[in-house]
mmCIF file of C-alpha atoms in Angstrom:
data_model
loop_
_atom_site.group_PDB
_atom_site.id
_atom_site.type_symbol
_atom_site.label_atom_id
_atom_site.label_comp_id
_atom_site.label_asym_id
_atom_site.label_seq_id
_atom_site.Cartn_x
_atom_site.Cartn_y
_atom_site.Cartn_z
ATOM 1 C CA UNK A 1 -34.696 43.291 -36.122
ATOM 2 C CA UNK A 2 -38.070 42.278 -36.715
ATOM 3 C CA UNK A 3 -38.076 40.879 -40.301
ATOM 4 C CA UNK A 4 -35.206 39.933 -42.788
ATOM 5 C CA UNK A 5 -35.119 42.598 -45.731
ATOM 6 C CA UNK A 6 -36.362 40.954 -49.155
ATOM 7 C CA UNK A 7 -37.676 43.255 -52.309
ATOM 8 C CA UNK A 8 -41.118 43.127 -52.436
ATOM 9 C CA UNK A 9 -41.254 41.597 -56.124
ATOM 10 C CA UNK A 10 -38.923 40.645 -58.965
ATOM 11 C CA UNK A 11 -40.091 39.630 -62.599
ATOM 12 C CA UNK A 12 -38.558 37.585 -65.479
ATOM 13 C CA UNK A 13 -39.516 36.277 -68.823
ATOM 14 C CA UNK A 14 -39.301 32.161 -69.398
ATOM 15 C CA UNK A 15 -35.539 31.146 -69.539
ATOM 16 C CA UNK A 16 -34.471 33.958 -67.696
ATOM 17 C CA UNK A 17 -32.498 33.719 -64.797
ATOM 18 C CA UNK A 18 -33.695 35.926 -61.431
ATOM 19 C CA UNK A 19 -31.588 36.686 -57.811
ATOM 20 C CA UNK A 20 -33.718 37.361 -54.917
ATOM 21 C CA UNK A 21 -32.017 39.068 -52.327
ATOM 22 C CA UNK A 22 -32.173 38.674 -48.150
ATOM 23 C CA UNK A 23 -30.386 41.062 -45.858
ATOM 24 C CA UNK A 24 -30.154 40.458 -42.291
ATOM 25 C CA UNK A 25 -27.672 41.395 -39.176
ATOM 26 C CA UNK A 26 -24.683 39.928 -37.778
ATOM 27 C CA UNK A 27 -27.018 38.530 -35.467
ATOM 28 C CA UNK A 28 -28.979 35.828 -37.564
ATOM 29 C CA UNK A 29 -27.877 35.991 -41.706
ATOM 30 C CA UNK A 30 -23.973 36.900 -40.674
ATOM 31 C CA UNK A 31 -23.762 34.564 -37.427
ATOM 32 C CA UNK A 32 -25.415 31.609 -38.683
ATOM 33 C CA UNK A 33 -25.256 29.309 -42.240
ATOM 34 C CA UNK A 34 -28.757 28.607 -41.161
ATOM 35 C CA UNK A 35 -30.545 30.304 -44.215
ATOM 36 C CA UNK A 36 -33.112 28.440 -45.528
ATOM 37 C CA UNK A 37 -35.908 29.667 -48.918
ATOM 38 C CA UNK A 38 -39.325 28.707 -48.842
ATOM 39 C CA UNK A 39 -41.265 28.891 -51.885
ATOM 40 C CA UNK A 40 -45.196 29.740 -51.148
ATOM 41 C CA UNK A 41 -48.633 29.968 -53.516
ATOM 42 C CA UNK A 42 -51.640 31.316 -50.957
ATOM 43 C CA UNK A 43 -54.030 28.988 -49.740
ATOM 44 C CA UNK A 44 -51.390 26.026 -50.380
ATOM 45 C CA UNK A 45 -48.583 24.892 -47.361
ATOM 46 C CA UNK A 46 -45.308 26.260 -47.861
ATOM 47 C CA UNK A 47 -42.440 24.526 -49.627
ATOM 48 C CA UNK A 48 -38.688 23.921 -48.803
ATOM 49 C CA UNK A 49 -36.373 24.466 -51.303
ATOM 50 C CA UNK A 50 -33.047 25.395 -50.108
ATOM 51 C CA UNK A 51 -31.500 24.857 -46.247
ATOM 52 C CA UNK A 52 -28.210 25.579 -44.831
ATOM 53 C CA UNK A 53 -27.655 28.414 -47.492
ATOM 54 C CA UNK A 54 -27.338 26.234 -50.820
ATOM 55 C CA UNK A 55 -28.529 22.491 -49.784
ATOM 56 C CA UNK A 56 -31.336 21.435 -51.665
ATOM 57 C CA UNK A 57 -33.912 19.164 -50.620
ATOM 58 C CA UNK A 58 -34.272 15.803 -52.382
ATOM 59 C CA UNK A 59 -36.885 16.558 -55.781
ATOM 60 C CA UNK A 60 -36.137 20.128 -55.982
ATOM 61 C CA UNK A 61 -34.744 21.358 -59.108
ATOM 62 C CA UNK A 62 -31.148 22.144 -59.761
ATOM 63 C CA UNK A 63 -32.419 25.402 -61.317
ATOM 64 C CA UNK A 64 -32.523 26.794 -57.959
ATOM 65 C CA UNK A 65 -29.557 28.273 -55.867
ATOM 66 C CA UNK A 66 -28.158 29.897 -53.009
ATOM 67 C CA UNK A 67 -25.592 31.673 -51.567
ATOM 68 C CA UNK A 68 -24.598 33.755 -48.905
ATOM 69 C CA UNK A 69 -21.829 36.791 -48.586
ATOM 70 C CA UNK A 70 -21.481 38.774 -44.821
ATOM 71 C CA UNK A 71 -25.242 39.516 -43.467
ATOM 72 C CA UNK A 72 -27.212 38.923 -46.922
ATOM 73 C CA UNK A 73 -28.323 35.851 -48.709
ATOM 74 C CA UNK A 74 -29.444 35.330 -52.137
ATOM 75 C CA UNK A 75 -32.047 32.464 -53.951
ATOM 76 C CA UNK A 76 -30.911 32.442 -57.588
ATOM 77 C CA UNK A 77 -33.675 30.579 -59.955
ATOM 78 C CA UNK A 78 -31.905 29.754 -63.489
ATOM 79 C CA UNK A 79 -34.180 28.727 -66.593
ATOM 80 C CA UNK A 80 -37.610 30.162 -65.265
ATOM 81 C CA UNK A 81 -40.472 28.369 -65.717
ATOM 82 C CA UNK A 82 -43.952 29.169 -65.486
ATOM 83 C CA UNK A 83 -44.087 26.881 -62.457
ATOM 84 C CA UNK A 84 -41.781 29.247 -60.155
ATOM 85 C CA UNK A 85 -44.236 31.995 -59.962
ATOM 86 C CA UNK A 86 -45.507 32.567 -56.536
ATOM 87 C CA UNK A 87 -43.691 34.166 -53.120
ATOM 88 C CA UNK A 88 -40.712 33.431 -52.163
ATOM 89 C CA UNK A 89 -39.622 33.755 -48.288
ATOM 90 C CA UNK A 90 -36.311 33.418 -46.709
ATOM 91 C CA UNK A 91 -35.766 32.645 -43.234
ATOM 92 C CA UNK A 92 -32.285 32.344 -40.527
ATOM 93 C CA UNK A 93 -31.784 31.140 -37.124
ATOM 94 C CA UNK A 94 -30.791 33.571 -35.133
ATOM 95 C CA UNK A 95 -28.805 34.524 -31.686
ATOM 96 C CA UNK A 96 -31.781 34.468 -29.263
ATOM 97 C CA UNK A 97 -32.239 30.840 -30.493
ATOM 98 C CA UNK A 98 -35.588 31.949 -32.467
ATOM 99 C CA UNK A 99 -35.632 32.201 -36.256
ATOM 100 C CA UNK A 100 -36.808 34.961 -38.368
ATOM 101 C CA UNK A 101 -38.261 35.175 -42.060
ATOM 102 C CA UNK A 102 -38.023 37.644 -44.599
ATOM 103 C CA UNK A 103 -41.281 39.460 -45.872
ATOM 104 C CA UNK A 104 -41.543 37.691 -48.548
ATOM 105 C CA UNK A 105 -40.873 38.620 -52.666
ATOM 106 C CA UNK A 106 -43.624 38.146 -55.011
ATOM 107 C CA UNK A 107 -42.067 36.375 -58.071
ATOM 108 C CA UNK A 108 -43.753 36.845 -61.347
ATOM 109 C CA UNK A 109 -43.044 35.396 -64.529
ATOM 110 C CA UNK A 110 -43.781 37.740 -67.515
ATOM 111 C CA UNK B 1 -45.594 10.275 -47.102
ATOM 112 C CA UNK B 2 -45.752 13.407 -44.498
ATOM 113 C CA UNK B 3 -48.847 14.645 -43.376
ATOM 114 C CA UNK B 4 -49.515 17.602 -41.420
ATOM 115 C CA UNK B 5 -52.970 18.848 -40.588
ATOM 116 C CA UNK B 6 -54.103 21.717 -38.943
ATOM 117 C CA UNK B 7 -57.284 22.197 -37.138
ATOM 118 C CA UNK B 8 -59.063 24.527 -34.098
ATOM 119 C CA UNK B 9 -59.119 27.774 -36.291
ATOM 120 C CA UNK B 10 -62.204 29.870 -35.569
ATOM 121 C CA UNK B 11 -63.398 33.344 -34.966
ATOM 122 C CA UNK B 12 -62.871 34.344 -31.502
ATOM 123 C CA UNK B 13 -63.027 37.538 -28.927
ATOM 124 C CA UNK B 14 -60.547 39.536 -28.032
ATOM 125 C CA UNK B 15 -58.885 38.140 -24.950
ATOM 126 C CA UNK B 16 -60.602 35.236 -25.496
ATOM 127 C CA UNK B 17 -58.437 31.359 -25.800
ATOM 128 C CA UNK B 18 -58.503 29.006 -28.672
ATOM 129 C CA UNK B 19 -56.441 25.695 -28.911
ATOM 130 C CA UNK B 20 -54.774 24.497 -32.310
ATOM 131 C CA UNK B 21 -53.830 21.044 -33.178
ATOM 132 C CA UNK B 22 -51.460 19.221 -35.793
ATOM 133 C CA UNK B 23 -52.062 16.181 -36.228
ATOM 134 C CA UNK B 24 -48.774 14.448 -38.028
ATOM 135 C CA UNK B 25 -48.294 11.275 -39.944
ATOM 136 C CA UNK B 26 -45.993 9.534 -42.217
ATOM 137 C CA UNK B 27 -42.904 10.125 -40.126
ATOM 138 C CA UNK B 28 -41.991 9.210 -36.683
ATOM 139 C CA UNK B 29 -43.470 11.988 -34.821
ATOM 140 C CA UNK B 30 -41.823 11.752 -31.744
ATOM 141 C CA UNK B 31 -38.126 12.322 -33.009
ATOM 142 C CA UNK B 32 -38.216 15.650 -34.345
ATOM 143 C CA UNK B 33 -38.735 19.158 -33.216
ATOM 144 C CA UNK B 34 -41.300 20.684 -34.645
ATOM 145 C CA UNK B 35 -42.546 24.803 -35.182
ATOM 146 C CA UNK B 36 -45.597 27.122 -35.038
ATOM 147 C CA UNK B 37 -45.212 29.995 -38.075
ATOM 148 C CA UNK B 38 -48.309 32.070 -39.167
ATOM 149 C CA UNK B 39 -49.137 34.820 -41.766
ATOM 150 C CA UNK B 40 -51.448 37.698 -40.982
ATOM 151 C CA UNK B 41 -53.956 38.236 -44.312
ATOM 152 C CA UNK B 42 -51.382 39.865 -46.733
ATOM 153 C CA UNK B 43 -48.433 39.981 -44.843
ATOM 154 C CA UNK B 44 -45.366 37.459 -44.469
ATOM 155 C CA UNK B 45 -44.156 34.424 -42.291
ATOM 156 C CA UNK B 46 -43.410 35.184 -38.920
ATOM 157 C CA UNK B 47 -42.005 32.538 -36.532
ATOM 158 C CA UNK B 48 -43.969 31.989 -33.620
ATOM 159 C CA UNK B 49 -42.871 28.760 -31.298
ATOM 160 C CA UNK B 50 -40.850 25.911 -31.538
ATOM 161 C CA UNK B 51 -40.763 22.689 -29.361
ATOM 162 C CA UNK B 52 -37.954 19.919 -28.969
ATOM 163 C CA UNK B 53 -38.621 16.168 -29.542
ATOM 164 C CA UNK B 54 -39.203 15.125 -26.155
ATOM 165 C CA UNK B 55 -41.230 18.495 -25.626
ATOM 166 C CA UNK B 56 -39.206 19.801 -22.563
ATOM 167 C CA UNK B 57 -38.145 22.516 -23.811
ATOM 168 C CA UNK B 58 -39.812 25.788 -25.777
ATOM 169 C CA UNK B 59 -38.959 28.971 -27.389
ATOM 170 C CA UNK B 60 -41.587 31.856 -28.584
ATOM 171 C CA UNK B 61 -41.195 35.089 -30.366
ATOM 172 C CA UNK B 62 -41.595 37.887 -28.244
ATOM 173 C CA UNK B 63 -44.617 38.909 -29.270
ATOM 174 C CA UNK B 64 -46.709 35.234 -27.974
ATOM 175 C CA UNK B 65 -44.648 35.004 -24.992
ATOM 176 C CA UNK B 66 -46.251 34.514 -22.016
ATOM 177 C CA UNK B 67 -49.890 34.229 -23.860
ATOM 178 C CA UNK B 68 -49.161 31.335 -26.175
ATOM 179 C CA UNK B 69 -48.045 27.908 -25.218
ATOM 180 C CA UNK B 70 -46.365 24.782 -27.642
ATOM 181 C CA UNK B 71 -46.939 21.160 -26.696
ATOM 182 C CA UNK B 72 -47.263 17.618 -27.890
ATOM 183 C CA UNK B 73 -48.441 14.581 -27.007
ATOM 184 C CA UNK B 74 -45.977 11.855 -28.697
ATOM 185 C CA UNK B 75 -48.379 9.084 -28.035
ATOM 186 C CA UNK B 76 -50.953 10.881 -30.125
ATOM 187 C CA UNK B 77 -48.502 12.210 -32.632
ATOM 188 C CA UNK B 78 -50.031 15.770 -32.523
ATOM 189 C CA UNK B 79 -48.611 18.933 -32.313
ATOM 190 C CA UNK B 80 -50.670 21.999 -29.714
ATOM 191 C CA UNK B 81 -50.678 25.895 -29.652
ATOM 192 C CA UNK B 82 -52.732 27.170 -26.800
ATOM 193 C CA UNK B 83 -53.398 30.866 -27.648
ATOM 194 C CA UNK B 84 -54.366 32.889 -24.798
ATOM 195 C CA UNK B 85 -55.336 36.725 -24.390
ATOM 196 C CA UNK B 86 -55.817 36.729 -28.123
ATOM 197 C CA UNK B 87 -55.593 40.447 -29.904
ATOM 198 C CA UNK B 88 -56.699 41.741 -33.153
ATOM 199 C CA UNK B 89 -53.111 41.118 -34.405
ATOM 200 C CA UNK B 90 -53.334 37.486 -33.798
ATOM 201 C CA UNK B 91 -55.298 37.356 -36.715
ATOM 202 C CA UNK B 92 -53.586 34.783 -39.496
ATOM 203 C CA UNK B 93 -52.952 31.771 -40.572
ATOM 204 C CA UNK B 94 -51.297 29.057 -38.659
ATOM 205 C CA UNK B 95 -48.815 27.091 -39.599
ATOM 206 C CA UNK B 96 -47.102 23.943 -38.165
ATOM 207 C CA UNK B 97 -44.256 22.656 -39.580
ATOM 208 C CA UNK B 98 -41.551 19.735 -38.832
ATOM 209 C CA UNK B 99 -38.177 20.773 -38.256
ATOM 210 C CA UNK B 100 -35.467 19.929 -41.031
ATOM 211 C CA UNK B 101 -33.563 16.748 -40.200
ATOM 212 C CA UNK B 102 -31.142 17.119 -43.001
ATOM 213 C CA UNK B 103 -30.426 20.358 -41.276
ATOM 214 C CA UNK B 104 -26.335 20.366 -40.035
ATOM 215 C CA UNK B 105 -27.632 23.060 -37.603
ATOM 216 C CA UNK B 106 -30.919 25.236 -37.207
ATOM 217 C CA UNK B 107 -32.314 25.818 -40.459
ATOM 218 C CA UNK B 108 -35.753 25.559 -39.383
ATOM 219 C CA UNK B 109 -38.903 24.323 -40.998
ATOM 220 C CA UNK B 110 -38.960 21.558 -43.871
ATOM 221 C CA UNK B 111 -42.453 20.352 -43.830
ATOM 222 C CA UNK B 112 -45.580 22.363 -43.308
ATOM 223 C CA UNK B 113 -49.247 22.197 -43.392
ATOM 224 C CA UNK B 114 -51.581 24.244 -45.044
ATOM 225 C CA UNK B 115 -52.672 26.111 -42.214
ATOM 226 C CA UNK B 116 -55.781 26.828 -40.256
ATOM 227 C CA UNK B 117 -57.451 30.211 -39.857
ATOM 228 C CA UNK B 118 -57.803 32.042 -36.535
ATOM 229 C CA UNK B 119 -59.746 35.501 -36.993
ATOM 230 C CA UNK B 120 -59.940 37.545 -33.401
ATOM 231 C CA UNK B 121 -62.054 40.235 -33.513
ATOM 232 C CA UNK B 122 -65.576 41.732 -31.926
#
């Protein structure tokens, strides 16, 4: 597999809560709890907000969250906030000791 | 505070070389692993290299291997990326990143730069 499976864009109004979706193979997303979300705006260096499925690095917010069931994993952003717009890229270690990303989801925030 | 900084993006030939460098600060350098990832113009991350701490041992998607090689020089705190037999779909943004400490396994990348641009083309 070349590329974890994300949808290409999700939307919500302010306040709304949004699930982004990752599905993999039982050879990265359902070998490993190595899932990790990066949140991206163009131009700018990518950002870390979730590792190890749901651990969240020191300063980000509790709105976001993740989980993980078989070969899929799943960002969850509560409370949306003008702030969270921008693409969204999840990523897993796999079993040929490389890692692999998703191809990205283009949040938007109506 | 962490600092990485790319630099050695250009325009270059196809087949022709180009070096990249990441120049890191704020941390101790020489303790973590650290990653290559670039984006093509309007496509997504892609995972290209990764290098241990003491830089003795490599890994490299499939599609670099054997044209692209990941070093460091501790002592200088900065990361490499020779690119060799560059093709049109070398084309992106490049990426280096530290690897997550905090990590209980491989969860990859925490910090990253902001990239520098290598364009191949005639």
């Amino acid at each position: 597999q070349s590329v974890l499976t994300q949808p290409a864009s999700v939307s919500g109004s302010p306040g709304q809560s949004i699930t982004i979706s990752c599905t993999g193979t039982s050879s990265d997303i359902g070998r490993y709890d190595f899932v990790s979300w990066y949140q991206h705006h163009p131009g700018k260096a990518p950002k870390l907000i979730l590792y190890d499925v749901t651990d969240r690095p020191s300063g980000v917010s509790d709105r976001f969250s993740g989980s993980k069931s078989g070969n899929a994993a799943s960002l969850t952003i509560t409370g949306l906030q003008a702030e969270d717009e921008g693409d969204y890229y999840c990523a897993s270690y796999t079993t040929t000791i490389t890692w692999i990303f998703g191809g990205g989801t283009r949040l938007t925030v109506l | 505070e962490v600092q990485l900084v790319e630099s050695g993006g250009d325009l270059v030939q196809p087949g022709g070389s180009l070096r990249l460098s990441c120049a890191a600060s704020g941390f101790t350098f020489g303790s973590y692993w650290m990653h290559w990832v670039r984006q093509a113009p309007g496509k997504g991350l892609v995972w290209v290299a990764r290098i241990n701490s003491e830089g003795t041992t490599t890994k490299y998607a499939d599609s670099v291997k054997g044209r692209f090689t990941i070093s460091r020089d501790n002592a200088k705190n900065t990361l490499f990326l020779q690119m060799n037999t560059l093709r049109g779909e070398d084309t992106a943004v490049y990426f280096c990143a530290r690897d997550n400490p905090d990590s209980r396994g491989y969860s990859g990348p925490d910090f990253w730069g902001q990239g520098t641009l290598v364009a191949v083309s005639s």
